[in-house]
Amino acid sequence: MKKISLIVLAFVLCCSAAFAVPAYRGVIRYTQPDGSVVLLRNHGDEFFHWTTNAAGKVVELDKDGYWRPISTEKLNARRNAARAKRNMRNRSYRSGGHIALGQKRFLVILVEFSDVQFKSSTANQDFHNLLNENGYSANGGTGSARDFYYENSHGDFEPIFDVYGPVCLENSMATYGANDNDGYDVAAEVAVKEGCQALDDQIDFSKYDLDGDGYVDLVFMYYAGYGEADGGSADTIWPHQWELESAEISLTLDGKKINSYACTNELNGYGDVKGKMCGIGTACHEFGHAMGLPDLYDTDYETNGEAGGMYDYSLMCSGSYNNNGRTPPYFTMEERILLGWKGEDDIAEFPKSGNYTLASINNNVSYKTPTDQDGEYFVYECRSKEGWDEYISEAGLIVYHVDKSGRNVKITSPYTGGLISVTASSLWDNWGAYNSINENGSHPCYYVVPAGAQTDLNYSGSQFAFPGKANKKTFTGKSWNGVNSDITLSNISYSSNTVSCYVTVPSENIDYNVIANPGNGVYAAGSSFELCLEEAEARPVASVEWFLDDEPVSGTSVVLRAGGHTIEAVLTLASGETEILTLELRAE
């Protein structure tokens, strides 16, 4: 795609990044020309992507059709060139209100190429059903794209997709999708332009200017064949969302400017579903960008480290591939806020100590606890393996760490390509300019805290939920400043699609102290730690249960192994109330 100059018009236009779907993270089987089979994984997104073999080595497809290792120097050179190009793809966009409200009609075009046609002879009807049919279930689908957005919004948003085509372009797929020397699609946006022009006699483009600003709000293009993100060849297009004007393409049809577009492929390219019609996952991801959602995966190709972000718990991360793209997950409350369906106040704070239950996120139930830093907090939601969440990694209480504070975070500049410091709040408020909420691998600003590895920002396991397989029944958040929250969730359980827990709020916790003998600090490994409690006369304790690292303790002392430890006292007061006290220490 072409380089553009950046134009900033005060109060009218603001700078924004281009968006893409992340690579499919599963294993892809590839048969070499000699009949041997190699196992491959794709990494990255449209702007920079690479492939590794089963040994973890970076490989590329040579001219003879074999996947062969390449040097890390070659990969790094591509990474730097791709980053520079990505920075040049910043675009100007017209700011406005939320579009994902009410019943709206959106334009979809089907485009095939001189050498690649749609597999189905009924492609128009097939895609109409995929996008619009109530209860769509073909090929194992959970519903249509319309169903997904309508159900997530609880009826606040009903998209209707008008499908036109297919139309066959004069050129081959490689004319538009082939990679340049940096692995970048050469002219995907031209396919959108030519597709619109070819269908002009069938489409009244003026119907799709939803806000009357002179622009068609979105053109969504499905192209025939495979896509590069999930196993297609380098000649195929990588699904993405961008704007024609940023590629210096001016197109007006029926008196309306054609600008914002998104695109994805017809066929799945991996596993047991290879060659079958795609699901709705990638389309909903790219459509989500147009509706107001940022990418929530690490978008800077391992620069500043790599973060897992929201994993398969978000459509805007790897959740677009759940159930082979047929069952994208429910939106989180933060995403519902970005879409205009909910407000910041809909994420409630725990008002006092006590027992709480959380229904699944589809019931719009979400809680948060603050930290010592304004704008930084932890969010708690119940995610159940039902409905659109059927294929998430693990059900239970999912904890998200959110940073919208004034703290500086280093990201790659969308202008120069160098590292710059931007406040976390700016990454959220101006996400369209940066698309970098989770770009910094050592400081992502919206990510799942895995129960099984709470400090691992690029977790590769499956123990995400509390208590879950990790059997973690207690959580205390720690801010980026390293300060533990004074609010603790304990006795966490999950049953019948509901999370239950006890929440200790600090104002009711100040009358008691765990007595550390010989005191707080660092202990010698193998030393004995006496468990004592200093009781407040005004609030007598009926009984105490002690826990060391979530395991119950019998007796009045524990022997400390080397490493960090958490000691908790679960108090049952004479009044019947429950309090939980927490002490962290270390043995060396």
Coordinates of C-alpha atoms in Angstrom, one line a residue:
M1 CA 0.0 0.0 0.0
K2 CA 1.2 3.5 -0.7
K3 CA 2.9 5.9 1.6
I4 CA 1.0 8.9 2.6
S5 CA 1.8 12.3 4.1
L6 CA 0.3 13.1 7.5
I7 CA -2.0 16.0 7.7
V8 CA -3.3 17.3 11.0
L9 CA -6.2 19.7 11.0
A10 CA -6.9 21.1 14.4
F11 CA -10.4 20.3 15.8
V12 CA -11.4 18.5 12.6
L13 CA -9.1 15.5 11.9
C14 CA -7.0 13.3 14.2
C15 CA -4.4 10.8 13.3
S16 CA -5.2 7.1 13.3
A17 CA -3.6 3.7 12.7
A18 CA -4.6 0.9 10.3
F19 CA -5.9 -2.3 11.9
A20 CA -5.6 -6.0 11.2
V21 CA -6.6 -9.3 12.5
P22 CA -3.8 -11.2 14.4
A23 CA -2.4 -14.4 12.8
Y24 CA -4.1 -17.7 13.6
R25 CA -2.1 -19.1 16.6
G26 CA -2.7 -22.8 16.0
V27 CA -0.6 -25.3 14.1
I28 CA -0.9 -25.5 10.3
R29 CA 0.1 -28.7 8.4
Y30 CA 1.9 -28.1 5.1
T31 CA 2.8 -30.7 2.6
Q32 CA 6.1 -30.0 0.9
P33 CA 6.5 -30.8 -2.9
D34 CA 8.5 -34.0 -2.0
G35 CA 5.5 -35.2 0.1
S36 CA 7.0 -34.5 3.5
V37 CA 4.8 -32.7 6.1
V38 CA 5.9 -29.8 8.2
L39 CA 4.1 -28.2 11.1
L40 CA 4.0 -24.4 11.0
R41 CA 2.8 -21.5 13.1
N42 CA 2.1 -18.0 11.9
H43 CA 2.9 -14.9 14.0
G44 CA 2.2 -11.2 13.9
D45 CA -0.5 -9.4 11.8
E46 CA -0.9 -7.8 8.4
F47 CA 1.8 -5.2 9.0
F48 CA 4.5 -7.7 10.0
H49 CA 4.3 -11.5 10.1
W50 CA 6.5 -14.5 10.1
T51 CA 6.3 -18.3 10.3
T52 CA 8.1 -20.8 12.5
N53 CA 8.5 -24.6 12.2
A54 CA 8.0 -27.2 14.9
A55 CA 11.6 -26.5 16.1
G56 CA 10.8 -22.8 16.6
K57 CA 13.0 -21.7 13.7
V58 CA 11.8 -18.9 11.4
V59 CA 11.1 -20.2 7.9
E60 CA 9.9 -18.8 4.6
L61 CA 8.5 -20.3 1.5
D62 CA 11.0 -20.4 -1.3
K63 CA 10.3 -20.3 -5.1
D64 CA 10.1 -24.1 -5.3
G65 CA 7.4 -24.4 -2.7
Y66 CA 9.5 -25.5 0.3
W67 CA 9.5 -23.9 3.7
R68 CA 13.2 -23.3 4.6
P69 CA 14.9 -21.5 7.6
I70 CA 16.0 -17.9 7.3
S71 CA 18.5 -15.9 9.4
T72 CA 17.4 -13.8 12.3
E73 CA 19.2 -10.9 10.6
K74 CA 16.9 -11.2 7.6
L75 CA 13.9 -11.3 9.9
N76 CA 15.0 -8.3 11.9
A77 CA 15.6 -6.3 8.7
R78 CA 12.0 -7.1 7.6
R79 CA 10.7 -6.1 11.0
N80 CA 12.3 -2.7 10.9
A81 CA 11.2 -2.0 7.3
A82 CA 7.6 -3.2 8.1
R83 CA 7.5 -1.0 11.2
A84 CA 8.4 2.0 9.1
K85 CA 5.8 1.2 6.6
R86 CA 3.2 0.6 9.3
N87 CA 3.9 4.0 10.7
M88 CA 3.4 5.6 7.3
R89 CA 0.0 4.0 7.1
N90 CA -1.4 6.3 9.7
R91 CA -4.6 7.9 8.4
S92 CA -6.8 10.8 9.1
Y93 CA -10.3 9.8 10.2
R94 CA -13.5 11.7 10.8
S95 CA -14.4 11.7 14.5
G96 CA -18.0 11.2 15.4
G97 CA -20.5 9.6 17.8
H98 CA -21.1 5.9 18.3
I99 CA -22.3 4.2 15.1
A100 CA -23.1 0.8 16.8
L101 CA -26.6 1.8 18.0
G102 CA -30.0 1.1 16.5
Q103 CA -30.7 -0.8 13.3
K104 CA -28.1 0.0 10.6
R105 CA -27.6 -1.3 7.1
F106 CA -24.0 -2.0 6.0
L107 CA -22.6 -2.6 2.5
V108 CA -20.9 -5.9 1.7
I109 CA -19.3 -6.7 -1.7
L110 CA -18.1 -10.1 -2.9
V111 CA -15.0 -10.0 -5.1
E112 CA -13.2 -12.7 -7.0
F113 CA -10.2 -12.7 -9.2
S114 CA -9.2 -13.8 -12.7
D115 CA -7.5 -16.9 -11.2
V116 CA -9.5 -17.4 -7.9
Q117 CA -13.3 -17.7 -7.8
F118 CA -15.7 -18.4 -5.0
K119 CA -15.9 -22.1 -4.2
S120 CA -19.7 -22.0 -3.8
S121 CA -22.0 -21.3 -6.8
T122 CA -24.4 -19.7 -4.3
A123 CA -21.9 -17.4 -2.7
N124 CA -24.3 -14.4 -2.4
Q125 CA -26.9 -16.4 -0.5
D126 CA -24.2 -18.1 1.6
F127 CA -22.7 -14.9 2.8
H128 CA -26.1 -13.3 3.3
N129 CA -27.0 -16.2 5.6
L130 CA -23.6 -16.1 7.4
L131 CA -24.0 -12.4 8.2
N132 CA -27.8 -12.1 8.7
E133 CA -29.6 -15.3 9.4
N134 CA -31.2 -15.6 12.8
G135 CA -29.7 -18.7 14.5
Y136 CA -27.2 -19.4 11.7
S137 CA -25.7 -22.9 12.3
A138 CA -24.1 -24.0 9.0
N139 CA -20.7 -25.6 9.4
G140 CA -21.0 -25.6 13.2
G141 CA -21.8 -21.9 13.6
T142 CA -23.2 -20.4 16.8
G143 CA -25.0 -17.6 15.0
S144 CA -24.6 -15.0 12.3
A145 CA -22.7 -11.7 12.6
R146 CA -26.0 -10.0 13.1
D147 CA -26.8 -12.4 16.0
F148 CA -23.4 -11.8 17.6
Y149 CA -23.8 -8.0 17.7
Y150 CA -27.5 -8.0 18.5
E151 CA -27.1 -10.4 21.4
N152 CA -24.0 -8.7 22.9
S153 CA -25.7 -5.3 22.8
H154 CA -29.0 -6.7 24.3
G155 CA -30.8 -5.4 21.3
D156 CA -29.2 -1.9 21.3
F157 CA -27.5 -2.6 17.9
E158 CA -28.8 -4.6 15.0
P159 CA -26.6 -4.5 11.9
I160 CA -28.1 -5.7 8.6
F161 CA -25.7 -6.6 5.9
D162 CA -26.7 -6.0 2.3
V163 CA -24.6 -8.4 0.1
Y164 CA -23.8 -7.6 -3.5
G165 CA -21.8 -9.7 -6.1
P166 CA -19.8 -11.7 -6.7
V167 CA -18.0 -9.6 -9.2
C168 CA -14.8 -10.8 -11.0
L169 CA -11.9 -8.4 -11.2
E170 CA -9.7 -8.4 -14.3
N171 CA -6.5 -9.2 -12.4
S172 CA -5.2 -12.1 -10.4
M173 CA -5.3 -12.4 -6.6
A174 CA -1.5 -11.8 -6.5
T175 CA -1.9 -8.4 -8.2
Y176 CA -3.6 -7.3 -5.0
G177 CA -2.4 -9.6 -2.3
A178 CA 1.2 -10.5 -3.2
N179 CA 3.8 -9.5 -0.6
D180 CA 6.5 -6.9 -1.3
N181 CA 10.0 -7.4 -0.1
D182 CA 8.9 -6.5 3.4
G183 CA 6.0 -9.0 3.5
Y184 CA 3.4 -6.3 2.9
D185 CA 0.3 -6.7 0.7
V186 CA 0.9 -4.6 -2.4
A187 CA -2.6 -3.3 -3.4
A188 CA -5.4 -4.8 -1.4
E189 CA -7.2 -1.4 -1.3
V190 CA -7.2 -1.3 -5.1
A191 CA -9.4 -4.5 -5.1
V192 CA -11.9 -2.6 -2.9
K193 CA -11.9 0.3 -5.3
E194 CA -12.3 -1.8 -8.4
G195 CA -15.0 -4.0 -6.7
C196 CA -17.1 -0.9 -5.9
Q197 CA -16.7 0.5 -9.4
A198 CA -17.7 -2.9 -11.0
L199 CA -20.9 -3.1 -8.8
D200 CA -21.8 0.6 -9.2
D201 CA -24.8 -0.2 -11.4
Q202 CA -26.2 -2.5 -8.8
I203 CA -25.6 -0.5 -5.6
D204 CA -27.1 2.8 -4.5
F205 CA -24.1 3.9 -2.4
S206 CA -26.0 6.9 -1.0
K207 CA -28.1 4.5 1.2
Y208 CA -25.0 3.6 3.2
D209 CA -24.1 7.1 4.5
L210 CA -25.6 6.5 7.9
D211 CA -24.8 9.8 9.5
G212 CA -25.2 12.1 6.5
D213 CA -21.6 13.3 6.4
G214 CA -21.0 12.5 2.7
Y215 CA -19.1 9.3 3.3
V216 CA -20.2 5.7 3.0
D217 CA -19.6 4.5 6.6
L218 CA -18.1 1.2 5.6
V219 CA -17.5 -1.1 2.7
F220 CA -16.9 -4.7 3.7
M221 CA -15.3 -6.9 1.1
Y222 CA -15.2 -10.7 1.1
Y223 CA -12.7 -11.9 -1.4
A224 CA -12.6 -15.4 -2.9
G225 CA -10.2 -18.0 -1.6
Y226 CA -7.9 -18.1 1.4
G227 CA -6.5 -15.3 3.6
E228 CA -2.8 -15.0 4.6
A229 CA -3.6 -14.7 8.3
D230 CA -4.8 -18.3 8.7
G231 CA -2.6 -20.3 6.3
G232 CA -3.1 -18.8 2.8
S233 CA -0.1 -18.2 0.6
A234 CA 1.9 -15.0 0.4
D235 CA -0.2 -14.1 -2.7
T236 CA -3.4 -13.9 -0.6
I237 CA -4.7 -10.8 1.2
W238 CA -4.3 -10.5 4.9
P239 CA -7.7 -9.4 6.5
H240 CA -7.6 -5.8 7.7
Q241 CA -9.4 -2.5 8.0
W242 CA -8.2 0.7 6.5
E243 CA -9.2 3.7 4.4
L244 CA -8.9 4.4 0.6
E245 CA -7.9 8.0 1.2
S246 CA -4.9 7.0 3.2
A247 CA -3.7 5.1 0.1
E248 CA -4.3 8.3 -1.9
I249 CA -7.3 6.8 -3.6
S250 CA -10.2 9.1 -4.2
L251 CA -13.5 7.5 -5.1
T252 CA -17.0 9.0 -5.2
L253 CA -20.1 7.0 -6.3
D254 CA -23.7 8.1 -6.2
G255 CA -22.5 11.4 -4.6
K256 CA -20.9 9.7 -1.7
K257 CA -17.2 9.3 -0.9
I258 CA -15.9 5.7 -0.5
N259 CA -13.3 5.6 2.1
S260 CA -13.5 3.3 5.2
Y261 CA -13.3 -0.4 4.3
A262 CA -12.6 -3.8 5.9
C263 CA -12.0 -7.2 4.2
T264 CA -11.6 -10.8 4.9
N265 CA -11.4 -14.2 3.1
E266 CA -13.9 -16.8 1.9
L267 CA -12.3 -20.0 3.1
N268 CA -10.6 -21.3 6.2
G269 CA -7.0 -22.2 5.7
Y270 CA -6.1 -24.6 8.6
G271 CA -6.9 -27.8 10.3
D272 CA -10.0 -29.9 9.9
V273 CA -11.9 -26.9 8.4
K274 CA -9.4 -26.1 5.7
G275 CA -11.3 -25.4 2.5
K276 CA -14.6 -24.8 4.2
M277 CA -16.5 -21.5 4.3
C278 CA -15.1 -19.2 7.0
G279 CA -16.9 -18.4 10.2
I280 CA -17.8 -14.9 11.4
G281 CA -14.8 -14.3 13.7
T282 CA -12.5 -12.4 11.5
A283 CA -15.4 -10.4 9.9
C284 CA -16.7 -9.5 13.4
H285 CA -13.1 -8.4 14.4
E286 CA -12.7 -6.2 11.4
F287 CA -16.2 -4.9 11.6
G288 CA -15.5 -4.2 15.3
H289 CA -12.7 -1.8 14.3
A290 CA -15.1 0.1 12.1
M291 CA -17.6 0.3 15.0
G292 CA -15.0 1.7 17.4
L293 CA -12.8 -1.1 18.9
P294 CA -9.0 -1.2 19.0
D295 CA -6.8 -4.2 18.6
L296 CA -6.1 -5.8 22.0
Y297 CA -3.2 -8.0 21.1
D298 CA 0.4 -6.9 21.1
T299 CA 0.7 -4.9 17.9
D300 CA 4.4 -4.1 17.7
Y301 CA 6.0 -7.4 16.8
E302 CA 7.8 -8.2 20.1
T303 CA 9.4 -4.8 20.4
N304 CA 9.3 -3.8 24.1
G305 CA 8.7 -7.5 24.9
E306 CA 5.6 -9.5 23.9
A307 CA 2.2 -9.5 25.8
G308 CA -0.6 -12.0 25.5
G309 CA -3.2 -9.2 26.0
M310 CA -6.7 -10.5 26.2
Y311 CA -6.0 -14.0 24.7
D312 CA -9.1 -15.8 23.5
Y313 CA -11.4 -13.8 25.9
S314 CA -11.7 -11.0 23.4
L315 CA -12.8 -10.8 19.8
M316 CA -10.2 -8.1 19.4
C317 CA -7.4 -10.4 20.4
S318 CA -7.2 -14.1 19.5
G319 CA -10.9 -14.8 20.3
S320 CA -11.7 -14.2 16.7
Y321 CA -10.4 -17.8 16.1
N322 CA -12.5 -19.5 18.8
N323 CA -14.2 -22.6 17.4
N324 CA -12.4 -22.0 14.1
G325 CA -13.9 -18.6 13.8
R326 CA -17.4 -19.7 14.3
T327 CA -18.0 -18.6 17.9
P328 CA -16.2 -15.4 18.9
P329 CA -16.5 -14.6 22.6
Y330 CA -18.8 -12.2 24.4
F331 CA -17.6 -8.6 24.6
T332 CA -16.1 -7.5 27.9
M333 CA -17.7 -4.6 29.7
E334 CA -14.8 -2.3 28.7
E335 CA -15.5 -3.2 25.0
R336 CA -19.2 -2.5 25.5
I337 CA -18.3 0.9 26.9
L338 CA -16.2 1.7 23.8
L339 CA -19.1 0.7 21.6
G340 CA -21.5 3.0 23.4
W341 CA -23.7 0.3 24.9
K342 CA -22.6 0.9 28.4
G343 CA -21.0 3.7 30.5
E344 CA -18.0 3.7 32.9
D345 CA -20.4 3.6 35.9
D346 CA -21.7 0.2 34.7
I347 CA -18.5 -1.3 36.1
A348 CA -19.4 -1.2 39.8
E349 CA -17.1 -1.0 42.8
F350 CA -17.7 -3.4 45.7
P351 CA -19.5 -1.1 48.3
K352 CA -18.6 -3.1 51.4
S353 CA -17.3 -6.3 52.7
G354 CA -19.5 -9.3 52.1
N355 CA -20.4 -12.2 49.9
Y356 CA -21.0 -11.4 46.2
T357 CA -22.2 -13.4 43.2
L358 CA -21.4 -12.5 39.6
A359 CA -23.6 -13.7 36.8
S360 CA -22.0 -14.3 33.4
I361 CA -20.9 -11.3 31.4
N362 CA -23.8 -11.6 29.0
N363 CA -25.9 -10.3 31.9
N364 CA -23.8 -7.1 31.9
V365 CA -22.4 -7.8 35.4
S366 CA -18.9 -6.4 36.1
Y367 CA -17.0 -5.2 39.1
K368 CA -13.8 -3.3 39.7
T369 CA -11.3 -2.5 42.5
P370 CA -9.1 0.6 42.4
T371 CA -5.4 0.8 43.0
D372 CA -3.1 3.4 44.5
Q373 CA -2.9 5.0 41.0
D374 CA -5.8 7.1 39.7
G375 CA -7.1 5.5 36.5
E376 CA -5.6 2.1 37.2
Y377 CA -7.9 -0.7 38.4
F378 CA -8.8 -4.4 38.2
V379 CA -12.0 -5.6 36.6
Y380 CA -13.8 -8.9 37.6
E381 CA -16.2 -10.8 35.3
C382 CA -17.8 -14.2 35.2
R383 CA -17.0 -16.0 32.0
S384 CA -19.0 -19.2 31.4
K385 CA -18.6 -21.8 28.7
E386 CA -22.0 -21.1 27.2
G387 CA -23.4 -19.1 24.3
W388 CA -20.7 -17.1 22.6
D389 CA -18.3 -18.0 25.4
E390 CA -18.5 -21.7 24.8
Y391 CA -15.0 -22.0 23.4
I392 CA -13.0 -19.7 25.7
S393 CA -10.0 -21.4 27.5
E394 CA -11.5 -21.7 30.9
A395 CA -14.7 -20.7 32.8
G396 CA -14.8 -18.9 36.1
L397 CA -13.8 -15.5 37.4
I398 CA -11.6 -13.7 34.9
V399 CA -9.5 -10.8 36.2
Y400 CA -8.4 -7.9 33.9
H401 CA -5.8 -5.3 34.7
V402 CA -6.7 -2.0 33.2
D403 CA -4.5 1.1 33.1
K404 CA -6.1 4.4 32.0
S405 CA -3.9 6.5 34.2
G406 CA -1.6 9.4 33.6
R407 CA 1.4 7.1 33.8
N408 CA 3.8 7.1 30.8
V409 CA 4.0 4.0 28.7
K410 CA 6.7 3.6 26.0
I411 CA 5.3 2.7 22.5
T412 CA 6.5 3.0 18.9
S413 CA 5.8 6.5 17.5
P414 CA 3.3 6.4 14.7
Y415 CA 5.2 9.3 13.1
T416 CA 9.0 8.5 13.4
G417 CA 9.1 4.8 14.3
G418 CA 11.2 5.6 17.4
L419 CA 10.1 4.9 21.0
I420 CA 8.1 7.6 22.6
S421 CA 6.3 8.0 26.0
V422 CA 2.5 8.4 25.9
T423 CA 0.2 8.4 28.9
A424 CA -1.9 5.3 29.4
S425 CA -5.0 7.4 29.3
S426 CA -4.0 8.8 25.9
L427 CA -3.6 5.3 24.5
W428 CA -7.3 4.7 25.4
D429 CA -8.7 8.2 24.5
N430 CA -6.8 8.3 21.2
W431 CA -6.6 4.6 20.4
G432 CA -7.4 5.3 16.8
A433 CA -4.1 7.3 16.5
Y434 CA -1.9 4.7 18.2
N435 CA -3.7 1.3 18.2
S436 CA -1.2 0.5 21.0
I437 CA -3.2 -0.4 24.1
N438 CA -1.3 -3.6 24.6
E439 CA 1.8 -2.8 22.4
N440 CA 4.3 -2.5 25.3
G441 CA 5.0 -6.1 26.3
S442 CA 6.2 -5.1 29.7
H443 CA 3.3 -2.7 30.4
P444 CA 0.1 -3.8 28.6
C445 CA -2.9 -1.5 29.5
Y446 CA -5.7 -4.1 29.2
Y447 CA -4.9 -7.7 29.8
V448 CA -6.1 -10.9 31.4
V449 CA -4.4 -11.8 34.7
P450 CA -3.9 -15.6 34.5
A451 CA -4.8 -17.4 37.7
G452 CA -2.1 -19.9 37.1
A453 CA 0.7 -17.3 36.5
Q454 CA -0.4 -13.9 37.7
T455 CA 2.8 -12.0 36.9
D456 CA 3.3 -13.6 33.4
L457 CA 2.4 -11.1 30.8
N458 CA 2.8 -13.5 27.9
Y459 CA 1.3 -16.6 29.5
S460 CA 1.2 -19.7 27.3
G461 CA -0.8 -22.0 29.6
S462 CA -4.5 -22.6 30.0
Q463 CA -5.1 -21.7 33.7
F464 CA -6.8 -18.3 33.3
A465 CA -9.8 -18.5 35.6
F466 CA -10.2 -18.4 39.3
P467 CA -10.5 -20.9 40.9
G468 CA -10.2 -23.0 37.7
K469 CA -7.6 -25.7 37.2
A470 CA -5.1 -23.7 39.2
N471 CA -7.4 -23.9 42.2
K472 CA -6.7 -20.3 43.1
K473 CA -9.4 -19.1 45.4
T474 CA -7.9 -15.7 46.5
F475 CA -6.9 -12.6 44.5
T476 CA -5.3 -9.4 45.6
G477 CA -4.4 -6.9 42.9
K478 CA -1.0 -5.3 42.7
S479 CA -0.6 -2.0 40.9
W480 CA 2.2 -1.1 38.4
N481 CA 3.7 0.8 41.3
G482 CA 4.1 -2.5 43.1
V483 CA 1.5 -1.7 45.8
N484 CA -0.9 -4.4 46.9
S485 CA -4.6 -3.5 46.9
D486 CA -6.3 -3.3 50.3
I487 CA -9.3 -5.1 48.8
T488 CA -9.1 -8.9 48.6
L489 CA -11.4 -11.4 46.9
S490 CA -11.4 -14.8 48.6
N491 CA -13.3 -18.0 48.8
I492 CA -13.8 -17.7 45.0
S493 CA -15.9 -20.5 43.5
Y494 CA -17.6 -21.1 40.3
S495 CA -20.8 -23.2 39.8
S496 CA -23.8 -23.1 37.5
N497 CA -22.4 -20.3 35.4
T498 CA -22.1 -18.1 38.5
V499 CA -19.0 -16.9 40.4
S500 CA -19.3 -16.5 44.2
C501 CA -16.7 -14.8 46.4
Y502 CA -16.1 -12.9 49.6
V503 CA -14.8 -9.4 49.2
T504 CA -12.9 -7.7 52.0
V505 CA -13.2 -3.9 51.8
P506 CA -10.5 -2.0 53.8
S507 CA -12.7 0.3 55.9
E508 CA -13.9 -2.8 57.8
N509 CA -10.5 -4.4 58.2
I510 CA -8.6 -1.9 60.3
D511 CA -9.3 -3.2 63.7
Y512 CA -7.1 -6.3 63.3
N513 CA -3.5 -7.1 62.7
V514 CA -1.6 -10.2 61.8
I515 CA 1.3 -10.3 64.2
A516 CA 4.5 -11.4 62.4
N517 CA 6.9 -13.0 64.8
P518 CA 9.7 -11.9 64.6
G519 CA 8.1 -9.3 62.2
N520 CA 7.7 -8.3 58.6
G521 CA 10.6 -8.7 56.3
V522 CA 12.8 -11.4 54.8
Y523 CA 13.2 -14.7 56.7
A524 CA 15.7 -17.5 56.5
A525 CA 14.5 -20.4 54.5
G526 CA 13.5 -23.2 56.9
S527 CA 12.7 -20.8 59.8
S528 CA 9.4 -21.1 61.7
F529 CA 6.8 -18.4 61.4
E530 CA 4.4 -18.1 64.4
L531 CA 0.7 -17.4 63.6
C532 CA -0.7 -14.9 66.0
L533 CA -3.6 -12.4 65.9
E534 CA -4.0 -9.2 67.8
E535 CA -7.8 -8.8 68.4
A536 CA -9.8 -5.7 68.7
E537 CA -12.0 -5.7 71.8
A538 CA -14.9 -4.0 70.1
R539 CA -15.2 -6.7 67.4
P540 CA -14.3 -10.1 69.0
V541 CA -13.3 -13.0 66.8
A542 CA -15.1 -16.3 67.1
S543 CA -12.7 -18.4 65.1
V544 CA -9.6 -18.1 62.8
E545 CA -8.6 -20.2 59.8
W546 CA -5.0 -19.8 58.5
F547 CA -3.8 -20.3 55.0
L548 CA -0.3 -20.4 53.5
D549 CA -0.2 -19.8 49.8
D550 CA -3.9 -20.8 49.5
E551 CA -3.4 -24.0 51.4
P552 CA -5.0 -24.5 54.9
V553 CA -2.6 -24.6 57.9
S554 CA -3.1 -26.7 61.0
G555 CA -1.3 -25.6 64.2
T556 CA 0.1 -22.3 65.3
S557 CA 3.2 -22.0 63.1
V558 CA 4.5 -22.8 59.6
V559 CA 8.0 -23.5 58.2
L560 CA 8.9 -21.3 55.4
R561 CA 10.5 -22.6 52.2
A562 CA 12.6 -20.4 50.0
G563 CA 10.6 -17.9 47.9
G564 CA 7.7 -15.5 48.3
H565 CA 4.7 -16.5 50.5
T566 CA 1.2 -15.2 51.3
I567 CA -0.3 -15.8 54.7
E568 CA -4.0 -15.2 55.2
A569 CA -6.2 -15.2 58.3
V570 CA -9.9 -15.8 57.6
L571 CA -11.7 -14.4 60.6
T572 CA -15.2 -15.3 61.7
L573 CA -16.4 -12.6 64.0
A574 CA -18.8 -13.1 66.9
S575 CA -21.3 -11.2 64.9
G576 CA -21.1 -13.8 62.1
E577 CA -19.3 -11.5 59.7
T578 CA -16.2 -12.7 57.9
E579 CA -12.9 -10.7 57.5
I580 CA -9.7 -11.7 55.7
L581 CA -6.3 -10.4 56.5
T582 CA -3.3 -10.9 54.2
L583 CA 0.5 -10.7 54.9
E584 CA 3.2 -11.2 52.2
L585 CA 6.7 -12.1 53.1
R586 CA 9.8 -13.8 51.6
A587 CA 12.2 -16.5 52.8
E588 CA 15.7 -16.8 51.4

